[in-house]
Amino acid sequence: MADAAGTPMNLDSSETREMTRVPFTDLAAMTGEVWPEIEQDYLSCLLDGAYIGGPAVTAFERGWAAYCGADHGVGLGNGTDALLLSLTALGVGPGDEVVVPANTFIATAAAVVRAGATPRFADVSDDTLLMTADTLAAAITPCTRAVIIVHLYGQLPDMAGLAAIAQQTGIAVIEDAAQAHGAEWGGRRAGSFGAVACFSFYPAKNLGAFGDAGAVTTSRPELADEIRSLANHGRSHGHSHYHHDRIGTNSRLDALQAILLSGKLAHLEEWTERRIALASRYREHLGGGEFTGTGLKLTATAPLARHVYHLFVVRVPRRDSVRTALTRRGIQTGVHYPVPCHRQPPLRRLAEHPLPVAERAAGEVLSLPLFPHMTDRQVDYVCESLAEALRAAAVGSEAASAQ
Ligand SMILES: *Cc1c(COP(=O)(O)O)cnc(C)c1O
């Protein structure tokens, strides 16, 4: 590739690399580690020409279900379809309500709307930023058919408390585990709690594909069959290719993605342990004296949870200036999420009661870099820089208010 001046275009110039001392994530490092192990299978599949479904997809589906502690896995096109098809398979549709947390990625609530049902927003815990048994109970009405419990940032909320409310009220539990591959609660893995659990393998997730991919896990065979059929134009197992039992869609997992995902699955525990170790290092530094009085707040780990740190989320005052200061020091950060779902234009009319915790958190949350190939030294540098950025932001705001 060449630009207009005829010089070769360098997408990652050494200048940019130098300026970005801590990227938000590093997907290429994971690919580099796994590629030698999958290269042969990947090339064989390319040359073989069977690109959708087939033995590589079945092998990944089985491996993924076993990893999650569920009986069945169904590979899908993405995590959003996993949510939509799960709702449809459970019979959720027009006239039904589904409780979702106010602090989540929009896909959780959007899937409910796409299924023809109405999302009802539950506020979240000020400590974990996850839904609680109390906020779930408060959002349930006689029309509620299901709850989507979101294991946001990489940890599960109090699953016993939430399941008890769901059981009392007779509503189905769906897990949105898109950020929680390998996370556990009380020794049980994400993907084994709900009637059905939804996963995304979007490249930046803890287990990520070379593009879009997703899956559901369930221990109910009829749900697995229904979702598999819905994702394949309503075809059913054992029927002809030209026989359609229901109106479905096209949301199948590609064989090349399945080969990569199986290859990466073999590394997932090791990468997760590294994420956890980096997070402990962050916690140690950020709990230190130089942060007292800065307004920094850590996100708590729920009791009994194995947090897999898809994201390391803190809350800071004057977030924009803190972010700018970190960017200047070559540190990429993220915000998950700056606008709560119920404040997005298409969903605004559905927010009936105040959701104070989610709303306040949206203005304060800041995701610090965390990825398996990050170094200890990079964590130290982010922490030093954050302490400086918080002090500078506080001085800046005092100066502004003195004027
Ligand atoms: C990524 C994500 C999704 C959507 O998954 P896609 O594969 O991008 O469609 C849904 N819910 C949550 C919480 C997510 O983080």
Coordinates of C-alpha atoms and ligand atoms in Angstrom, one line a residue:
M1 CA 0.0 0.0 0.0
A2 CA 1.3 3.5 -0.8
D3 CA 0.0 6.9 0.0
A4 CA -0.3 9.8 -2.5
A5 CA 3.4 10.7 -2.1
G6 CA 4.4 7.2 -3.1
T7 CA 6.0 6.3 0.2
P8 CA 4.9 3.0 1.8
M9 CA 2.1 3.5 4.3
N10 CA 3.0 2.2 7.7
L11 CA -0.1 1.7 9.7
D12 CA 1.8 1.2 13.0
S13 CA 4.7 3.6 12.6
S14 CA 7.4 3.4 15.2
E15 CA 6.4 6.9 16.2
T16 CA 2.9 5.8 17.1
R17 CA 4.3 2.7 18.9
E18 CA 6.5 4.9 20.9
M19 CA 3.7 7.3 21.8
T20 CA 1.4 4.4 22.8
R21 CA 3.2 3.0 25.7
V22 CA 0.3 1.0 27.0
P23 CA -2.4 0.0 24.5
F24 CA -5.9 -0.9 25.7
T25 CA -5.5 -4.4 24.5
D26 CA -3.2 -6.5 22.2
L27 CA -5.1 -9.0 20.1
A28 CA -2.1 -9.7 17.8
A29 CA -0.1 -11.0 20.7
M30 CA -2.7 -13.7 21.4
T31 CA -2.9 -14.6 17.7
G32 CA 0.8 -14.9 17.5
E33 CA 0.9 -17.3 20.4
V34 CA -1.9 -19.6 19.1
W35 CA -1.2 -19.4 15.3
P36 CA 1.6 -22.0 15.1
E37 CA -0.8 -24.5 16.7
I38 CA -3.7 -23.9 14.4
E39 CA -2.0 -23.0 11.1
Q40 CA -2.3 -26.5 9.7
D41 CA -6.0 -26.9 10.5
Y42 CA -6.7 -23.5 9.3
L43 CA -5.0 -24.0 5.9
S44 CA -6.5 -27.4 5.5
C45 CA -10.0 -26.0 6.1
L46 CA -9.3 -23.2 3.6
L47 CA -8.2 -25.7 0.9
D48 CA -11.0 -28.2 1.8
G49 CA -13.7 -25.6 1.1
A50 CA -16.2 -26.5 3.8
Y51 CA -16.5 -23.2 5.5
I52 CA -19.8 -23.2 7.5
G53 CA -20.6 -25.8 10.1
G54 CA -18.9 -29.2 10.0
P55 CA -16.6 -31.1 12.3
A56 CA -14.5 -28.1 13.4
V57 CA -17.7 -26.3 14.6
T58 CA -19.0 -29.4 16.3
A59 CA -15.7 -29.9 18.1
F60 CA -15.7 -26.3 19.3
E61 CA -19.3 -26.5 20.4
R62 CA -18.6 -29.6 22.5
G63 CA -15.4 -28.1 23.9
W64 CA -17.0 -24.9 24.8
A65 CA -20.0 -26.5 26.5
A66 CA -17.7 -28.8 28.5
Y67 CA -15.6 -25.8 29.6
C68 CA -18.7 -24.0 30.8
G69 CA -20.1 -27.0 32.6
A70 CA -23.2 -27.2 30.3
D71 CA -24.5 -30.1 28.3
H72 CA -24.9 -28.4 24.9
G73 CA -23.2 -25.6 23.0
V74 CA -24.5 -24.0 19.8
G75 CA -22.2 -21.9 17.7
L76 CA -23.7 -18.7 16.3
G77 CA -22.8 -15.6 14.3
N78 CA -22.4 -13.3 17.2
G79 CA -23.4 -12.6 20.8
T80 CA -26.3 -10.3 20.0
D81 CA -28.0 -13.1 18.0
A82 CA -27.3 -15.5 20.9
L83 CA -29.5 -13.2 23.1
L84 CA -32.2 -12.7 20.5
L85 CA -32.5 -16.4 19.6
S86 CA -32.5 -17.4 23.3
L87 CA -35.4 -15.1 24.0
T88 CA -37.3 -16.4 21.0
A89 CA -36.6 -20.0 21.9
L90 CA -37.9 -19.4 25.4
G91 CA -41.1 -18.0 23.8
V92 CA -40.5 -14.4 24.9
G93 CA -42.3 -12.0 22.6
P94 CA -44.9 -9.2 22.3
G95 CA -46.6 -8.4 25.6
D96 CA -43.8 -9.8 27.6
E97 CA -41.3 -7.9 29.8
V98 CA -37.7 -8.8 30.4
V99 CA -35.6 -7.3 33.2
V100 CA -32.1 -6.2 32.1
P101 CA -29.6 -4.2 34.2
A102 CA -29.3 -0.5 33.4
N103 CA -25.5 -0.8 33.3
T104 CA -24.7 -3.0 30.3
F105 CA -23.8 -2.9 26.6
I106 CA -26.9 -1.9 24.5
A107 CA -27.1 -5.3 22.8
T108 CA -28.6 -6.8 26.0
A109 CA -31.6 -4.4 25.9
A110 CA -31.8 -4.2 22.1
A111 CA -32.2 -8.0 21.8
V112 CA -35.3 -7.8 24.0
V113 CA -36.8 -5.1 21.7
R114 CA -35.9 -7.1 18.6
A115 CA -37.7 -10.1 20.2
G116 CA -40.8 -7.9 20.3
A117 CA -40.8 -7.7 24.1
T118 CA -40.2 -4.8 26.5
P119 CA -37.0 -4.3 28.5
R120 CA -37.4 -3.2 32.1
F121 CA -34.3 -1.7 33.6
A122 CA -33.0 -2.7 37.0
D123 CA -30.5 -0.5 38.8
V124 CA -27.1 -1.9 39.9
S125 CA -25.0 -2.3 43.1
D126 CA -22.9 0.7 43.8
D127 CA -20.0 -1.7 44.7
T128 CA -20.0 -4.1 41.8
L129 CA -22.1 -2.2 39.2
L130 CA -24.1 -5.4 38.7
M131 CA -27.8 -6.2 39.2
T132 CA -28.8 -7.3 42.7
A133 CA -31.6 -9.4 44.0
D134 CA -33.3 -6.3 45.3
T135 CA -33.1 -4.3 42.1
L136 CA -34.3 -7.3 40.1
A137 CA -37.3 -7.8 42.5
A138 CA -38.2 -4.1 42.2
A139 CA -38.3 -4.3 38.3
I140 CA -40.6 -7.4 38.1
T141 CA -44.2 -6.9 37.1
P142 CA -47.0 -9.4 36.3
C143 CA -45.8 -9.2 32.6
T144 CA -42.2 -10.2 33.4
R145 CA -41.2 -13.5 31.6
A146 CA -37.5 -13.5 32.0
V147 CA -34.4 -11.7 33.3
I148 CA -31.1 -11.3 31.5
I149 CA -28.3 -11.4 34.2
V150 CA -25.2 -9.7 32.8
H151 CA -21.8 -10.8 34.1
L152 CA -20.5 -7.3 33.3
Y153 CA -16.7 -6.6 33.2
G154 CA -16.0 -10.3 33.9
Q155 CA -17.8 -11.3 37.2
L156 CA -21.1 -12.9 38.1
P157 CA -23.4 -11.2 40.6
D158 CA -25.0 -13.0 43.6
M159 CA -26.4 -15.8 41.6
A160 CA -28.2 -17.5 44.5
G161 CA -30.1 -14.3 45.4
L162 CA -31.0 -13.6 41.8
A163 CA -32.1 -17.3 41.2
A164 CA -34.3 -17.2 44.3
I165 CA -36.2 -14.2 43.1
A166 CA -36.5 -15.7 39.6
Q167 CA -37.8 -18.9 41.1
Q168 CA -40.3 -17.2 43.4
T169 CA -41.7 -15.2 40.5
G170 CA -41.5 -18.0 37.9
I171 CA -39.4 -16.1 35.4
A172 CA -36.7 -17.6 33.2
V173 CA -33.0 -16.8 33.7
I174 CA -30.8 -15.9 30.7
E175 CA -27.1 -15.2 31.3
D176 CA -25.4 -12.6 29.2
A177 CA -21.9 -14.0 29.6
A178 CA -20.4 -12.0 26.7
Q179 CA -17.7 -10.6 29.1
A180 CA -17.3 -13.5 31.4
H181 CA -15.6 -16.5 29.7
G182 CA -14.4 -18.7 32.5
A183 CA -15.8 -16.6 35.3
E184 CA -17.2 -18.5 38.2
W185 CA -19.6 -18.0 41.1
G186 CA -19.5 -20.4 44.0
G187 CA -17.2 -22.7 42.0
R188 CA -19.6 -22.9 39.0
R189 CA -18.8 -21.4 35.6
A190 CA -20.7 -18.8 33.8
G191 CA -22.8 -20.5 31.2
S192 CA -24.1 -23.2 33.6
F193 CA -26.6 -21.2 35.6
G194 CA -29.3 -20.0 33.3
A195 CA -31.9 -21.8 31.2
V196 CA -29.5 -20.6 28.5
A197 CA -26.3 -18.5 28.5
C198 CA -25.1 -16.2 25.7
F199 CA -21.5 -15.7 24.7
S200 CA -19.8 -13.3 22.3
F201 CA -16.5 -14.1 20.7
Y202 CA -16.1 -10.6 19.3
P203 CA -12.3 -10.2 18.8
A204 CA -11.7 -8.1 22.0
K205 CA -13.6 -10.5 24.3
N206 CA -11.6 -12.8 26.6
L207 CA -12.1 -15.5 24.0
G208 CA -12.2 -13.8 20.7
A209 CA -12.5 -14.8 17.0
F210 CA -11.0 -13.3 13.9
G211 CA -14.2 -11.4 13.4
D212 CA -17.8 -11.8 14.7
A213 CA -18.8 -15.1 16.4
G214 CA -21.0 -16.2 19.3
A215 CA -22.6 -19.2 21.1
V216 CA -25.1 -20.3 23.6
T217 CA -24.7 -23.0 26.2
T218 CA -27.6 -24.8 27.8
S219 CA -28.4 -28.1 29.5
R220 CA -31.9 -28.2 28.0
P221 CA -31.6 -30.2 24.8
E222 CA -34.9 -28.8 23.4
L223 CA -33.6 -25.3 23.8
A224 CA -30.3 -26.2 22.1
D225 CA -32.2 -27.7 19.1
E226 CA -34.6 -24.8 18.8
I227 CA -31.7 -22.2 18.8
R228 CA -29.7 -24.3 16.3
S229 CA -32.7 -24.4 14.1
L230 CA -33.5 -20.7 14.4
A231 CA -29.9 -19.9 13.5
N232 CA -30.1 -22.0 10.4
H233 CA -33.2 -20.7 8.5
G234 CA -35.6 -22.8 10.7
R235 CA -34.2 -26.1 9.4
S236 CA -34.3 -29.0 11.9
H237 CA -31.9 -31.8 12.6
G238 CA -32.9 -34.9 10.6
H239 CA -35.1 -33.0 8.1
S240 CA -34.2 -32.2 4.6
H241 CA -32.2 -29.1 3.7
Y242 CA -35.3 -27.8 2.0
H243 CA -37.7 -28.3 4.9
H244 CA -38.2 -25.3 7.3
D245 CA -40.1 -25.9 10.5
R246 CA -40.1 -22.3 11.6
I247 CA -39.0 -18.9 10.5
G248 CA -35.4 -18.5 11.4
T249 CA -32.5 -16.4 10.4
N250 CA -28.9 -17.0 9.3
S251 CA -26.5 -16.8 12.3
R252 CA -24.1 -19.8 12.0
L253 CA -20.6 -20.2 13.2
D254 CA -17.9 -20.4 10.5
A255 CA -15.5 -23.3 10.5
L256 CA -12.4 -21.1 10.4
Q257 CA -13.6 -19.2 13.4
A258 CA -14.2 -22.5 15.2
I259 CA -10.7 -23.6 14.5
L260 CA -9.2 -20.4 16.0
L261 CA -11.6 -20.5 19.0
S262 CA -10.7 -24.1 19.8
G263 CA -7.0 -23.2 19.5
K264 CA -7.5 -20.2 21.8
L265 CA -9.6 -22.2 24.3
A266 CA -6.6 -24.3 25.1
H267 CA -4.9 -21.0 26.3
L268 CA -7.9 -19.4 28.0
E269 CA -7.1 -20.5 31.5
E270 CA -3.5 -19.4 31.3
W271 CA -4.5 -16.0 29.8
T272 CA -7.3 -15.7 32.5
E273 CA -4.8 -16.4 35.3
R274 CA -2.6 -13.7 33.9
R275 CA -5.5 -11.2 33.8
I276 CA -6.3 -12.0 37.4
A277 CA -2.6 -11.5 38.4
L278 CA -2.4 -8.2 36.7
A279 CA -5.7 -7.1 38.3
S280 CA -4.3 -8.0 41.8
R281 CA -1.3 -5.8 41.0
Y282 CA -3.6 -3.0 40.0
R283 CA -5.6 -3.4 43.2
E284 CA -2.4 -3.4 45.4
H285 CA -1.2 -0.2 43.8
L286 CA -4.5 1.6 43.6
G287 CA -5.3 0.7 47.3
G288 CA -2.1 2.6 48.3
G289 CA -1.7 5.8 50.1
E290 CA -1.0 8.0 47.1
F291 CA -4.7 7.5 46.1
T292 CA -6.3 8.5 49.4
G293 CA -8.4 11.6 48.9
T294 CA -8.2 11.4 45.1
G295 CA -11.8 10.2 44.7
L296 CA -10.7 7.0 43.0
K297 CA -13.1 4.1 43.6
L298 CA -12.4 0.5 42.8
T299 CA -15.1 -1.8 41.5
A300 CA -15.6 -4.5 44.2
T301 CA -15.4 -8.2 43.5
A302 CA -18.6 -10.0 44.5
P303 CA -18.3 -12.5 47.3
L304 CA -17.8 -16.1 45.8
A305 CA -17.0 -14.7 42.4
R306 CA -14.0 -15.7 40.2
H307 CA -13.6 -12.4 38.3
V308 CA -11.9 -12.9 34.9
Y309 CA -11.3 -9.2 34.3
H310 CA -12.6 -8.7 30.8
L311 CA -12.3 -5.1 31.9
F312 CA -10.6 -3.4 34.8
V313 CA -13.1 -0.7 35.7
V314 CA -12.5 2.1 38.2
R315 CA -14.4 5.2 39.0
V316 CA -12.8 8.6 39.0
P317 CA -13.9 12.2 39.4
R318 CA -13.4 14.6 36.4
R319 CA -13.1 11.6 34.0
D320 CA -12.5 13.5 30.8
S321 CA -9.5 15.4 32.1
V322 CA -8.1 12.2 33.7
R323 CA -8.5 10.4 30.4
T324 CA -6.8 13.2 28.5
A325 CA -3.9 13.2 30.9
L326 CA -3.5 9.4 30.5
T327 CA -3.6 9.7 26.7
R328 CA -0.9 12.2 26.8
R329 CA 1.3 9.7 28.7
G330 CA 0.6 7.1 26.0
I331 CA -2.0 5.1 27.9
Q332 CA -5.2 4.1 26.1
T333 CA -8.3 3.8 28.2
G334 CA -12.0 3.0 27.6
V335 CA -15.4 3.9 29.0
H336 CA -17.9 1.1 29.6
Y337 CA -20.4 2.8 29.2
P338 CA -20.7 6.6 29.1
V339 CA -24.4 6.6 28.3
P340 CA -26.6 4.1 30.1
C341 CA -28.9 2.0 27.9
H342 CA -32.1 3.7 29.2
R343 CA -30.7 7.1 28.1
Q344 CA -30.1 6.0 24.5
P345 CA -32.7 7.6 22.2
P346 CA -34.6 4.5 21.2
L347 CA -34.9 3.2 24.8
R348 CA -35.5 6.4 26.7
R349 CA -39.3 6.1 26.8
L350 CA -38.8 2.8 28.7
A351 CA -37.1 4.2 31.7
E352 CA -39.9 4.7 34.1
H353 CA -38.2 5.1 37.4
P354 CA -34.9 6.7 38.4
L355 CA -31.8 4.5 38.1
P356 CA -29.5 6.6 40.2
V357 CA -26.5 4.2 40.6
A358 CA -26.2 3.4 36.9
E359 CA -26.6 7.0 36.0
R360 CA -24.0 8.3 38.4
A361 CA -21.6 5.5 37.4
A362 CA -21.9 6.3 33.7
G363 CA -20.2 9.6 34.4
E364 CA -17.4 8.1 36.4
V365 CA -16.4 4.7 35.0
L366 CA -13.0 4.4 33.4
S367 CA -11.5 1.1 32.0
L368 CA -7.8 0.8 32.4
P369 CA -5.7 -1.3 30.1
L370 CA -5.6 -5.0 30.9
F371 CA -4.8 -7.9 28.6
P372 CA -2.9 -11.2 29.0
H373 CA 0.4 -9.9 27.4
M374 CA 0.5 -6.7 29.5
T375 CA 3.7 -6.5 31.6
D376 CA 3.9 -5.8 35.3
R377 CA 5.9 -2.7 34.5
Q378 CA 3.0 -1.4 32.3
V379 CA 0.6 -1.8 35.2
D380 CA 3.0 0.2 37.4
Y381 CA 3.3 2.9 34.8
V382 CA -0.5 3.2 34.4
C383 CA -0.8 3.5 38.2
E384 CA 1.9 6.1 38.5
S385 CA 0.3 8.0 35.7
L386 CA -3.2 7.7 37.1
A387 CA -2.1 9.1 40.5
E388 CA -0.5 12.1 38.7
A389 CA -3.6 12.6 36.4
L390 CA -6.0 12.6 39.4
R391 CA -3.9 15.2 41.2
A392 CA -3.6 17.3 38.1
A393 CA -7.4 17.1 37.5
A394 CA -8.1 18.1 41.1
V395 CA -5.8 21.1 40.9
G396 CA -7.3 22.1 37.5
S397 CA -10.8 22.0 38.9
E398 CA -9.8 24.1 42.0
A399 CA -8.2 26.6 39.7
A400 CA -11.4 26.7 37.6
S401 CA -13.7 27.2 40.6
A402 CA -11.4 29.9 42.1
Q403 CA -11.8 32.0 39.0
Ligands
LIG1 C1 -20.1 -7.8 23.3 C2 -21.4 -7.9 24.1 C3 -22.6 -8.3 23.5 C4 -22.8 -8.5 22.1 O1 -22.0 -9.4 21.5 P1 -21.6 -9.3 19.9 O2 -20.9 -10.5 19.6 O3 -20.8 -8.1 19.7 O4 -22.9 -9.2 19.2 C5 -23.7 -8.5 24.4 N1 -23.6 -8.2 25.7 C6 -22.5 -7.8 26.3 C7 -22.5 -7.5 27.7 C8 -21.4 -7.6 25.5 O5 -20.2 -7.2 26.1

